[in-house]
Amino acid sequence: MYELLILRKAREDMQKSADWYNEQQDGVGERFLLEVIGTLRRIEANPLHYEAKFSKNFRFAGVNYFPYLVVFKIKNEL
C-alpha cells in the first residue's frame, strides 16, 4: 500500500467545499467529505489504477456524486 500525504492547501480546499455544500443544504457537506475520504482510500490502495492525463506526473480521480477531482502524483513507486 502507498502512503498518502495531503497538502494543507488541499485540506483547506476540501473544507471550503464542504462548508459551501452545507450552506446549500444542511448535511451535504458531510456527505461530500465522506465521498472524498472514500476516493482518497481508493487512491491509497491502488494509485496506478488512475490514468495520468495532461501530464505524466499527475493523476486524477473523480469523487462520486460530486463535481470534484482529486489530483495527485506518485512520488516513489514501490
PDB file of N, CA, C and O in Angstrom:
ATOM      1  N   MET A   1       0.847  -1.183   0.000  1.00  0.00           N
ATOM      2  CA  MET A   1       0.000   0.000   0.000  1.00  0.00           C
ATOM      3  C   MET A   1       0.887   1.239   0.000  1.00  0.00           C
ATOM      4  O   MET A   1       1.982   1.234   0.513  1.00  0.00           O
ATOM      5  N   TYR A   2       0.389   2.274  -0.579  1.00  0.00           N
ATOM      6  CA  TYR A   2       1.096   3.537  -0.642  1.00  0.00           C
ATOM      7  C   TYR A   2       0.713   4.414   0.544  1.00  0.00           C
ATOM      8  O   TYR A   2      -0.350   4.245   1.138  1.00  0.00           O
ATOM      9  N   GLU A   3       1.572   5.359   0.860  1.00  0.00           N
ATOM     10  CA  GLU A   3       1.270   6.334   1.910  1.00  0.00           C
ATOM     11  C   GLU A   3       0.752   7.602   1.245  1.00  0.00           C
ATOM     12  O   GLU A   3       1.356   8.118   0.303  1.00  0.00           O
ATOM     13  N   LEU A   4      -0.356   8.078   1.730  1.00  0.00           N
ATOM     14  CA  LEU A   4      -0.986   9.260   1.155  1.00  0.00           C
ATOM     15  C   LEU A   4      -0.653  10.484   2.003  1.00  0.00           C
ATOM     16  O   LEU A   4      -0.864  10.489   3.212  1.00  0.00           O
ATOM     17  N   LEU A   5      -0.105  11.498   1.369  1.00  0.00           N
ATOM     18  CA  LEU A   5       0.189  12.766   2.038  1.00  0.00           C
ATOM     19  C   LEU A   5      -0.709  13.827   1.420  1.00  0.00           C
ATOM     20  O   LEU A   5      -0.729  14.008   0.203  1.00  0.00           O
ATOM     21  N   ILE A   6      -1.452  14.530   2.254  1.00  0.00           N
ATOM     22  CA  ILE A   6      -2.385  15.535   1.766  1.00  0.00           C
ATOM     23  C   ILE A   6      -1.864  16.915   2.161  1.00  0.00           C
ATOM     24  O   ILE A   6      -1.620  17.178   3.336  1.00  0.00           O
ATOM     25  N   LEU A   7      -1.698  17.761   1.175  1.00  0.00           N
ATOM     26  CA  LEU A   7      -1.203  19.114   1.434  1.00  0.00           C
ATOM     27  C   LEU A   7      -2.221  19.922   2.240  1.00  0.00           C
ATOM     28  O   LEU A   7      -3.429  19.729   2.114  1.00  0.00           O
ATOM     29  N   ARG A   8      -1.715  20.827   3.044  1.00  0.00           N
ATOM     30  CA  ARG A   8      -2.587  21.685   3.846  1.00  0.00           C
ATOM     31  C   ARG A   8      -3.556  22.464   2.967  1.00  0.00           C
ATOM     32  O   ARG A   8      -4.740  22.596   3.264  1.00  0.00           O
ATOM     33  N   LYS A   9      -3.078  22.956   1.842  1.00  0.00           N
ATOM     34  CA  LYS A   9      -3.939  23.700   0.910  1.00  0.00           C
ATOM     35  C   LYS A   9      -5.078  22.805   0.402  1.00  0.00           C
ATOM     36  O   LYS A   9      -6.210  23.266   0.257  1.00  0.00           O
ATOM     37  N   ALA A  10      -4.793  21.545   0.166  1.00  0.00           N
ATOM     38  CA  ALA A  10      -5.834  20.618  -0.288  1.00  0.00           C
ATOM     39  C   ALA A  10      -6.861  20.387   0.813  1.00  0.00           C
ATOM     40  O   ALA A  10      -8.070  20.344   0.551  1.00  0.00           O
ATOM     41  N   ARG A  11      -6.404  20.245   2.049  1.00  0.00           N
ATOM     42  CA  ARG A  11      -7.337  20.083   3.178  1.00  0.00           C
ATOM     43  C   ARG A  11      -8.240  21.315   3.315  1.00  0.00           C
ATOM     44  O   ARG A  11      -9.434  21.196   3.550  1.00  0.00           O
ATOM     45  N   GLU A  12      -7.642  22.494   3.161  1.00  0.00           N
ATOM     46  CA  GLU A  12      -8.420  23.725   3.244  1.00  0.00           C
ATOM     47  C   GLU A  12      -9.459  23.786   2.128  1.00  0.00           C
ATOM     48  O   GLU A  12     -10.599  24.200   2.351  1.00  0.00           O
ATOM     49  N   ASP A  13      -9.069  23.371   0.928  1.00  0.00           N
ATOM     50  CA  ASP A  13      -9.993  23.377  -0.202  1.00  0.00           C
ATOM     51  C   ASP A  13     -11.153  22.408   0.036  1.00  0.00           C
ATOM     52  O   ASP A  13     -12.312  22.746  -0.246  1.00  0.00           O
ATOM     53  N   MET A  14     -10.851  21.237   0.566  1.00  0.00           N
ATOM     54  CA  MET A  14     -11.912  20.268   0.870  1.00  0.00           C
ATOM     55  C   MET A  14     -12.878  20.838   1.905  1.00  0.00           C
ATOM     56  O   MET A  14     -14.100  20.697   1.771  1.00  0.00           O
ATOM     57  N   GLN A  15     -12.347  21.506   2.924  1.00  0.00           N
ATOM     58  CA  GLN A  15     -13.206  22.059   3.963  1.00  0.00           C
ATOM     59  C   GLN A  15     -14.056  23.205   3.422  1.00  0.00           C
ATOM     60  O   GLN A  15     -15.237  23.307   3.743  1.00  0.00           O
ATOM     61  N   LYS A  16     -13.461  24.058   2.586  1.00  0.00           N
ATOM     62  CA  LYS A  16     -14.230  25.141   1.974  1.00  0.00           C
ATOM     63  C   LYS A  16     -15.372  24.584   1.129  1.00  0.00           C
ATOM     64  O   LYS A  16     -16.484  25.109   1.139  1.00  0.00           O
ATOM     65  N   SER A  17     -15.079  23.533   0.383  1.00  0.00           N
ATOM     66  CA  SER A  17     -16.112  22.916  -0.447  1.00  0.00           C
ATOM     67  C   SER A  17     -17.211  22.316   0.419  1.00  0.00           C
ATOM     68  O   SER A  17     -18.399  22.477   0.126  1.00  0.00           O
ATOM     69  N   ALA A  18     -16.827  21.636   1.495  1.00  0.00           N
ATOM     70  CA  ALA A  18     -17.815  21.061   2.412  1.00  0.00           C
ATOM     71  C   ALA A  18     -18.678  22.151   3.037  1.00  0.00           C
ATOM     72  O   ALA A  18     -19.906  22.003   3.139  1.00  0.00           O
ATOM     73  N   ASP A  19     -18.055  23.248   3.430  1.00  0.00           N
ATOM     74  CA  ASP A  19     -18.806  24.372   4.003  1.00  0.00           C
ATOM     75  C   ASP A  19     -19.806  24.920   2.985  1.00  0.00           C
ATOM     76  O   ASP A  19     -20.954  25.221   3.331  1.00  0.00           O
ATOM     77  N   TRP A  20     -19.368  25.059   1.740  1.00  0.00           N
ATOM     78  CA  TRP A  20     -20.255  25.560   0.694  1.00  0.00           C
ATOM     79  C   TRP A  20     -21.454  24.620   0.507  1.00  0.00           C
ATOM     80  O   TRP A  20     -22.595  25.070   0.423  1.00  0.00           O
ATOM     81  N   TYR A  21     -21.178  23.320   0.436  1.00  0.00           N
ATOM     82  CA  TYR A  21     -22.275  22.355   0.282  1.00  0.00           C
ATOM     83  C   TYR A  21     -23.239  22.425   1.465  1.00  0.00           C
ATOM     84  O   TYR A  21     -24.451  22.335   1.293  1.00  0.00           O
ATOM     85  N   ASN A  22     -22.724  22.593   2.668  1.00  0.00           N
ATOM     86  CA  ASN A  22     -23.600  22.708   3.837  1.00  0.00           C
ATOM     87  C   ASN A  22     -24.451  23.975   3.788  1.00  0.00           C
ATOM     88  O   ASN A  22     -25.570  23.986   4.299  1.00  0.00           O
ATOM     89  N   GLU A  23     -23.926  25.047   3.194  1.00  0.00           N
ATOM     90  CA  GLU A  23     -24.716  26.260   3.037  1.00  0.00           C
ATOM     91  C   GLU A  23     -25.873  26.045   2.062  1.00  0.00           C
ATOM     92  O   GLU A  23     -26.929  26.649   2.207  1.00  0.00           O
ATOM     93  N   GLN A  24     -25.644  25.168   1.079  1.00  0.00           N
ATOM     94  CA  GLN A  24     -26.680  24.889   0.091  1.00  0.00           C
ATOM     95  C   GLN A  24     -27.784  24.017   0.689  1.00  0.00           C
ATOM     96  O   GLN A  24     -28.957  24.246   0.458  1.00  0.00           O
ATOM     97  N   GLN A  25     -27.350  23.007   1.434  1.00  0.00           N
ATOM     98  CA  GLN A  25     -28.308  22.110   2.085  1.00  0.00           C
ATOM     99  C   GLN A  25     -27.602  21.443   3.259  1.00  0.00           C
ATOM    100  O   GLN A  25     -26.545  20.830   3.098  1.00  0.00           O
ATOM    101  N   ASP A  26     -28.195  21.550   4.413  1.00  0.00           N
ATOM    102  CA  ASP A  26     -27.604  21.017   5.633  1.00  0.00           C
ATOM    103  C   ASP A  26     -27.294  19.522   5.488  1.00  0.00           C
ATOM    104  O   ASP A  26     -28.128  18.750   5.029  1.00  0.00           O
ATOM    105  N   GLY A  27     -26.085  19.141   5.849  1.00  0.00           N
ATOM    106  CA  GLY A  27     -25.671  17.745   5.828  1.00  0.00           C
ATOM    107  C   GLY A  27     -24.971  17.299   4.559  1.00  0.00           C
ATOM    108  O   GLY A  27     -24.308  16.264   4.548  1.00  0.00           O
ATOM    109  N   VAL A  28     -25.109  18.068   3.481  1.00  0.00           N
ATOM    110  CA  VAL A  28     -24.487  17.659   2.224  1.00  0.00           C
ATOM    111  C   VAL A  28     -22.962  17.776   2.300  1.00  0.00           C
ATOM    112  O   VAL A  28     -22.236  16.984   1.707  1.00  0.00           O
ATOM    113  N   GLY A  29     -22.471  18.736   3.064  1.00  0.00           N
ATOM    114  CA  GLY A  29     -21.024  18.882   3.231  1.00  0.00           C
ATOM    115  C   GLY A  29     -20.397  17.663   3.875  1.00  0.00           C
ATOM    116  O   GLY A  29     -19.307  17.241   3.488  1.00  0.00           O
ATOM    117  N   GLU A  30     -21.093  17.068   4.844  1.00  0.00           N
ATOM    118  CA  GLU A  30     -20.574  15.857   5.489  1.00  0.00           C
ATOM    119  C   GLU A  30     -20.545  14.692   4.501  1.00  0.00           C
ATOM    120  O   GLU A  30     -19.604  13.908   4.475  1.00  0.00           O
ATOM    121  N   ARG A  31     -21.593  14.608   3.682  1.00  0.00           N
ATOM    122  CA  ARG A  31     -21.618  13.544   2.663  1.00  0.00           C
ATOM    123  C   ARG A  31     -20.485  13.750   1.667  1.00  0.00           C
ATOM    124  O   ARG A  31     -19.832  12.794   1.244  1.00  0.00           O
ATOM    125  N   PHE A  32     -20.250  15.000   1.288  1.00  0.00           N
ATOM    126  CA  PHE A  32     -19.150  15.323   0.391  1.00  0.00           C
ATOM    127  C   PHE A  32     -17.822  14.838   0.971  1.00  0.00           C
ATOM    128  O   PHE A  32     -17.039  14.168   0.293  1.00  0.00           O
ATOM    129  N   LEU A  33     -17.562  15.173   2.245  1.00  0.00           N
ATOM    130  CA  LEU A  33     -16.295  14.762   2.869  1.00  0.00           C
ATOM    131  C   LEU A  33     -16.161  13.245   2.930  1.00  0.00           C
ATOM    132  O   LEU A  33     -15.072  12.705   2.711  1.00  0.00           O
ATOM    133  N   LEU A  34     -17.254  12.541   3.201  1.00  0.00           N
ATOM    134  CA  LEU A  34     -17.209  11.073   3.214  1.00  0.00           C
ATOM    135  C   LEU A  34     -16.852  10.523   1.837  1.00  0.00           C
ATOM    136  O   LEU A  34     -16.075   9.566   1.725  1.00  0.00           O
ATOM    137  N   GLU A  35     -17.390  11.126   0.803  1.00  0.00           N
ATOM    138  CA  GLU A  35     -17.065  10.683  -0.560  1.00  0.00           C
ATOM    139  C   GLU A  35     -15.610  10.984  -0.905  1.00  0.00           C
ATOM    140  O   GLU A  35     -14.935  10.184  -1.551  1.00  0.00           O
ATOM    141  N   VAL A  36     -15.114  12.142  -0.478  1.00  0.00           N
ATOM    142  CA  VAL A  36     -13.700  12.477  -0.716  1.00  0.00           C
ATOM    143  C   VAL A  36     -12.803  11.487   0.011  1.00  0.00           C
ATOM    144  O   VAL A  36     -11.829  10.976  -0.556  1.00  0.00           O
ATOM    145  N   ILE A  37     -13.126  11.172   1.261  1.00  0.00           N
ATOM    146  CA  ILE A  37     -12.331  10.211   2.029  1.00  0.00           C
ATOM    147  C   ILE A  37     -12.330   8.845   1.341  1.00  0.00           C
ATOM    148  O   ILE A  37     -11.294   8.182   1.244  1.00  0.00           O
ATOM    149  N   GLY A  38     -13.483   8.435   0.832  1.00  0.00           N
ATOM    150  CA  GLY A  38     -13.550   7.172   0.088  1.00  0.00           C
ATOM    151  C   GLY A  38     -12.649   7.188  -1.134  1.00  0.00           C
ATOM    152  O   GLY A  38     -11.950   6.208  -1.427  1.00  0.00           O
ATOM    153  N   THR A  39     -12.642   8.302  -1.844  1.00  0.00           N
ATOM    154  CA  THR A  39     -11.782   8.436  -3.015  1.00  0.00           C
ATOM    155  C   THR A  39     -10.311   8.379  -2.604  1.00  0.00           C
ATOM    156  O   THR A  39      -9.503   7.705  -3.248  1.00  0.00           O
ATOM    157  N   LEU A  40      -9.958   9.052  -1.519  1.00  0.00           N
ATOM    158  CA  LEU A  40      -8.567   9.037  -1.048  1.00  0.00           C
ATOM    159  C   LEU A  40      -8.134   7.630  -0.652  1.00  0.00           C
ATOM    160  O   LEU A  40      -6.999   7.227  -0.924  1.00  0.00           O
ATOM    161  N   ARG A  41      -9.013   6.875  -0.044  1.00  0.00           N
ATOM    162  CA  ARG A  41      -8.688   5.490   0.326  1.00  0.00           C
ATOM    163  C   ARG A  41      -8.465   4.628  -0.907  1.00  0.00           C
ATOM    164  O   ARG A  41      -7.570   3.783  -0.936  1.00  0.00           O
ATOM    165  N   ARG A  42      -9.291   4.833  -1.930  1.00  0.00           N
ATOM    166  CA  ARG A  42      -9.106   4.066  -3.171  1.00  0.00           C
ATOM    167  C   ARG A  42      -7.785   4.435  -3.837  1.00  0.00           C
ATOM    168  O   ARG A  42      -7.085   3.562  -4.354  1.00  0.00           O
ATOM    169  N   ILE A  43      -7.435   5.709  -3.814  1.00  0.00           N
ATOM    170  CA  ILE A  43      -6.151   6.136  -4.380  1.00  0.00           C
ATOM    171  C   ILE A  43      -5.006   5.495  -3.613  1.00  0.00           C
ATOM    172  O   ILE A  43      -4.060   4.975  -4.202  1.00  0.00           O
ATOM    173  N   GLU A  44      -5.085   5.529  -2.296  1.00  0.00           N
ATOM    174  CA  GLU A  44      -4.021   4.980  -1.457  1.00  0.00           C
ATOM    175  C   GLU A  44      -3.834   3.485  -1.720  1.00  0.00           C
ATOM    176  O   GLU A  44      -2.716   2.986  -1.755  1.00  0.00           O
ATOM    177  N   ALA A  45      -4.927   2.769  -1.924  1.00  0.00           N
ATOM    178  CA  ALA A  45      -4.855   1.323  -2.143  1.00  0.00           C
ATOM    179  C   ALA A  45      -4.301   0.976  -3.522  1.00  0.00           C
ATOM    180  O   ALA A  45      -3.588  -0.019  -3.671  1.00  0.00           O
ATOM    181  N   ASN A  46      -4.611   1.802  -4.526  1.00  0.00           N
ATOM    182  CA  ASN A  46      -4.187   1.463  -5.881  1.00  0.00           C
ATOM    183  C   ASN A  46      -4.053   2.716  -6.747  1.00  0.00           C
ATOM    184  O   ASN A  46      -4.862   2.946  -7.646  1.00  0.00           O
ATOM    185  N   PRO A  47      -3.036   3.519  -6.520  1.00  0.00           N
ATOM    186  CA  PRO A  47      -2.905   4.773  -7.263  1.00  0.00           C
ATOM    187  C   PRO A  47      -2.642   4.575  -8.759  1.00  0.00           C
ATOM    188  O   PRO A  47      -2.985   5.430  -9.562  1.00  0.00           O
ATOM    189  N   LEU A  48      -2.078   3.444  -9.129  1.00  0.00           N
ATOM    190  CA  LEU A  48      -1.784   3.207 -10.537  1.00  0.00           C
ATOM    191  C   LEU A  48      -3.041   2.928 -11.352  1.00  0.00           C
ATOM    192  O   LEU A  48      -3.007   2.936 -12.580  1.00  0.00           O
ATOM    193  N   HIS A  49      -4.137   2.698 -10.680  1.00  0.00           N
ATOM    194  CA  HIS A  49      -5.416   2.477 -11.353  1.00  0.00           C
ATOM    195  C   HIS A  49      -5.878   3.732 -12.091  1.00  0.00           C
ATOM    196  O   HIS A  49      -6.576   3.653 -13.096  1.00  0.00           O
ATOM    197  N   TYR A  50      -5.457   4.881 -11.628  1.00  0.00           N
ATOM    198  CA  TYR A  50      -5.920   6.154 -12.179  1.00  0.00           C
ATOM    199  C   TYR A  50      -4.984   6.630 -13.282  1.00  0.00           C
ATOM    200  O   TYR A  50      -3.765   6.588 -13.138  1.00  0.00           O
ATOM    201  N   GLU A  51      -5.583   7.072 -14.346  1.00  0.00           N
ATOM    202  CA  GLU A  51      -4.853   7.469 -15.526  1.00  0.00           C
ATOM    203  C   GLU A  51      -4.126   8.794 -15.322  1.00  0.00           C
ATOM    204  O   GLU A  51      -4.637   9.704 -14.665  1.00  0.00           O
ATOM    205  N   ALA A  52      -2.946   8.870 -15.900  1.00  0.00           N
ATOM    206  CA  ALA A  52      -2.201  10.134 -15.923  1.00  0.00           C
ATOM    207  C   ALA A  52      -2.684  10.900 -17.150  1.00  0.00           C
ATOM    208  O   ALA A  52      -2.484  10.474 -18.279  1.00  0.00           O
ATOM    209  N   LYS A  53      -3.357  12.016 -16.919  1.00  0.00           N
ATOM    210  CA  LYS A  53      -3.891  12.830 -18.015  1.00  0.00           C
ATOM    211  C   LYS A  53      -3.180  14.171 -18.028  1.00  0.00           C
ATOM    212  O   LYS A  53      -2.818  14.698 -16.988  1.00  0.00           O
ATOM    213  N   PHE A  54      -3.016  14.713 -19.195  1.00  0.00           N
ATOM    214  CA  PHE A  54      -2.461  16.051 -19.395  1.00  0.00           C
ATOM    215  C   PHE A  54      -0.990  16.143 -19.012  1.00  0.00           C
ATOM    216  O   PHE A  54      -0.308  17.040 -19.424  1.00  0.00           O
ATOM    217  N   SER A  55      -0.526  15.272 -18.165  1.00  0.00           N
ATOM    218  CA  SER A  55       0.867  15.281 -17.717  1.00  0.00           C
ATOM    219  C   SER A  55       1.193  13.890 -17.199  1.00  0.00           C
ATOM    220  O   SER A  55       0.361  13.257 -16.559  1.00  0.00           O
ATOM    221  N   LYS A  56       2.383  13.417 -17.456  1.00  0.00           N
ATOM    222  CA  LYS A  56       2.730  12.078 -16.980  1.00  0.00           C
ATOM    223  C   LYS A  56       2.951  12.038 -15.467  1.00  0.00           C
ATOM    224  O   LYS A  56       2.959  10.985 -14.869  1.00  0.00           O
ATOM    225  N   ASN A  57       3.088  13.204 -14.845  1.00  0.00           N
ATOM    226  CA  ASN A  57       3.367  13.246 -13.414  1.00  0.00           C
ATOM    227  C   ASN A  57       2.120  13.265 -12.537  1.00  0.00           C
ATOM    228  O   ASN A  57       2.201  12.950 -11.361  1.00  0.00           O
ATOM    229  N   PHE A  58       1.003  13.686 -13.083  1.00  0.00           N
ATOM    230  CA  PHE A  58      -0.192  13.859 -12.267  1.00  0.00           C
ATOM    231  C   PHE A  58      -1.317  12.935 -12.711  1.00  0.00           C
ATOM    232  O   PHE A  58      -1.519  12.721 -13.899  1.00  0.00           O
ATOM    233  N   ARG A  59      -2.042  12.430 -11.728  1.00  0.00           N
ATOM    234  CA  ARG A  59      -3.180  11.556 -11.972  1.00  0.00           C
ATOM    235  C   ARG A  59      -4.415  12.200 -11.367  1.00  0.00           C
ATOM    236  O   ARG A  59      -4.311  13.026 -10.465  1.00  0.00           O
ATOM    237  N   PHE A  60      -5.564  11.788 -11.854  1.00  0.00           N
ATOM    238  CA  PHE A  60      -6.819  12.411 -11.461  1.00  0.00           C
ATOM    239  C   PHE A  60      -7.832  11.349 -11.073  1.00  0.00           C
ATOM    240  O   PHE A  60      -7.957  10.335 -11.747  1.00  0.00           O
ATOM    241  N   ALA A  61      -8.558  11.599  -9.995  1.00  0.00           N
ATOM    242  CA  ALA A  61      -9.619  10.694  -9.550  1.00  0.00           C
ATOM    243  C   ALA A  61     -10.854  11.523  -9.240  1.00  0.00           C
ATOM    244  O   ALA A  61     -10.792  12.477  -8.464  1.00  0.00           O
ATOM    245  N   GLY A  62     -11.962  11.167  -9.847  1.00  0.00           N
ATOM    246  CA  GLY A  62     -13.219  11.860  -9.593  1.00  0.00           C
ATOM    247  C   GLY A  62     -13.845  11.376  -8.297  1.00  0.00           C
ATOM    248  O   GLY A  62     -13.705  10.213  -7.916  1.00  0.00           O
ATOM    249  N   VAL A  63     -14.539  12.267  -7.622  1.00  0.00           N
ATOM    250  CA  VAL A  63     -15.254  11.942  -6.388  1.00  0.00           C
ATOM    251  C   VAL A  63     -16.689  11.586  -6.771  1.00  0.00           C
ATOM    252  O   VAL A  63     -17.329  12.314  -7.529  1.00  0.00           O
ATOM    253  N   ASN A  64     -17.170  10.454  -6.263  1.00  0.00           N
ATOM    254  CA  ASN A  64     -18.533  10.018  -6.564  1.00  0.00           C
ATOM    255  C   ASN A  64     -19.556  11.071  -6.156  1.00  0.00           C
ATOM    256  O   ASN A  64     -19.450  11.659  -5.077  1.00  0.00           O
ATOM    257  N   TYR A  65     -20.542  11.295  -7.022  1.00  0.00           N
ATOM    258  CA  TYR A  65     -21.715  12.144  -6.773  1.00  0.00           C
ATOM    259  C   TYR A  65     -21.432  13.643  -6.721  1.00  0.00           C
ATOM    260  O   TYR A  65     -22.363  14.431  -6.611  1.00  0.00           O
ATOM    261  N   PHE A  66     -20.181  14.058  -6.773  1.00  0.00           N
ATOM    262  CA  PHE A  66     -19.850  15.478  -6.672  1.00  0.00           C
ATOM    263  C   PHE A  66     -18.903  15.869  -7.807  1.00  0.00           C
ATOM    264  O   PHE A  66     -18.031  15.079  -8.185  1.00  0.00           O
ATOM    265  N   PRO A  67     -19.027  17.083  -8.317  1.00  0.00           N
ATOM    266  CA  PRO A  67     -18.109  17.536  -9.366  1.00  0.00           C
ATOM    267  C   PRO A  67     -16.789  18.005  -8.751  1.00  0.00           C
ATOM    268  O   PRO A  67     -16.502  19.202  -8.656  1.00  0.00           O
ATOM    269  N   TYR A  68     -15.990  17.046  -8.312  1.00  0.00           N
ATOM    270  CA  TYR A  68     -14.758  17.348  -7.582  1.00  0.00           C
ATOM    271  C   TYR A  68     -13.700  16.346  -8.018  1.00  0.00           C
ATOM    272  O   TYR A  68     -13.965  15.140  -8.088  1.00  0.00           O
ATOM    273  N   LEU A  69     -12.530  16.831  -8.342  1.00  0.00           N
ATOM    274  CA  LEU A  69     -11.423  15.979  -8.755  1.00  0.00           C
ATOM    275  C   LEU A  69     -10.318  16.012  -7.712  1.00  0.00           C
ATOM    276  O   LEU A  69      -9.976  17.072  -7.196  1.00  0.00           O
ATOM    277  N   VAL A  70      -9.762  14.856  -7.441  1.00  0.00           N
ATOM    278  CA  VAL A  70      -8.570  14.762  -6.606  1.00  0.00           C
ATOM    279  C   VAL A  70      -7.395  14.598  -7.561  1.00  0.00           C
ATOM    280  O   VAL A  70      -7.373  13.684  -8.387  1.00  0.00           O
ATOM    281  N   VAL A  71      -6.452  15.514  -7.481  1.00  0.00           N
ATOM    282  CA  VAL A  71      -5.261  15.488  -8.322  1.00  0.00           C
ATOM    283  C   VAL A  71      -4.111  15.025  -7.442  1.00  0.00           C
ATOM    284  O   VAL A  71      -3.909  15.537  -6.351  1.00  0.00           O
ATOM    285  N   PHE A  72      -3.349  14.047  -7.937  1.00  0.00           N
ATOM    286  CA  PHE A  72      -2.252  13.534  -7.125  1.00  0.00           C
ATOM    287  C   PHE A  72      -1.105  13.081  -8.004  1.00  0.00           C
ATOM    288  O   PHE A  72      -1.248  12.922  -9.212  1.00  0.00           O
ATOM    289  N   LYS A  73       0.030  12.884  -7.378  1.00  0.00           N
ATOM    290  CA  LYS A  73       1.166  12.306  -8.080  1.00  0.00           C
ATOM    291  C   LYS A  73       1.811  11.268  -7.195  1.00  0.00           C
ATOM    292  O   LYS A  73       1.745  11.341  -5.968  1.00  0.00           O
ATOM    293  N   ILE A  74       2.439  10.318  -7.836  1.00  0.00           N
ATOM    294  CA  ILE A  74       3.122   9.247  -7.128  1.00  0.00           C
ATOM    295  C   ILE A  74       4.587   9.630  -7.062  1.00  0.00           C
ATOM    296  O   ILE A  74       5.254   9.799  -8.088  1.00  0.00           O
ATOM    297  N   LYS A  75       5.077   9.796  -5.834  1.00  0.00           N
ATOM    298  CA  LYS A  75       6.477  10.209  -5.666  1.00  0.00           C
ATOM    299  C   LYS A  75       7.440   9.050  -5.863  1.00  0.00           C
ATOM    300  O   LYS A  75       8.397   9.151  -6.583  1.00  0.00           O
ATOM    301  N   ASN A  76       7.195   7.969  -5.162  1.00  0.00           N
ATOM    302  CA  ASN A  76       8.083   6.821  -5.227  1.00  0.00           C
ATOM    303  C   ASN A  76       7.248   5.571  -5.456  1.00  0.00           C
ATOM    304  O   ASN A  76       6.402   5.247  -4.643  1.00  0.00           O
ATOM    305  N   GLU A  77       7.507   4.885  -6.534  1.00  0.00           N
ATOM    306  CA  GLU A  77       6.778   3.647  -6.785  1.00  0.00           C
ATOM    307  C   GLU A  77       7.410   2.549  -5.954  1.00  0.00           C
ATOM    308  O   GLU A  77       8.617   2.514  -5.727  1.00  0.00           O
ATOM    309  N   LEU A  78       6.568   1.627  -5.476  1.00  0.00           N
ATOM    310  CA  LEU A  78       7.059   0.505  -4.672  1.00  0.00           C
ATOM    311  C   LEU A  78       7.756  -0.511  -5.537  1.00  0.00           C
ATOM    312  O   LEU A  78       7.534  -0.688  -6.654  1.00  0.00           O
TER     313      LEU A  78
END
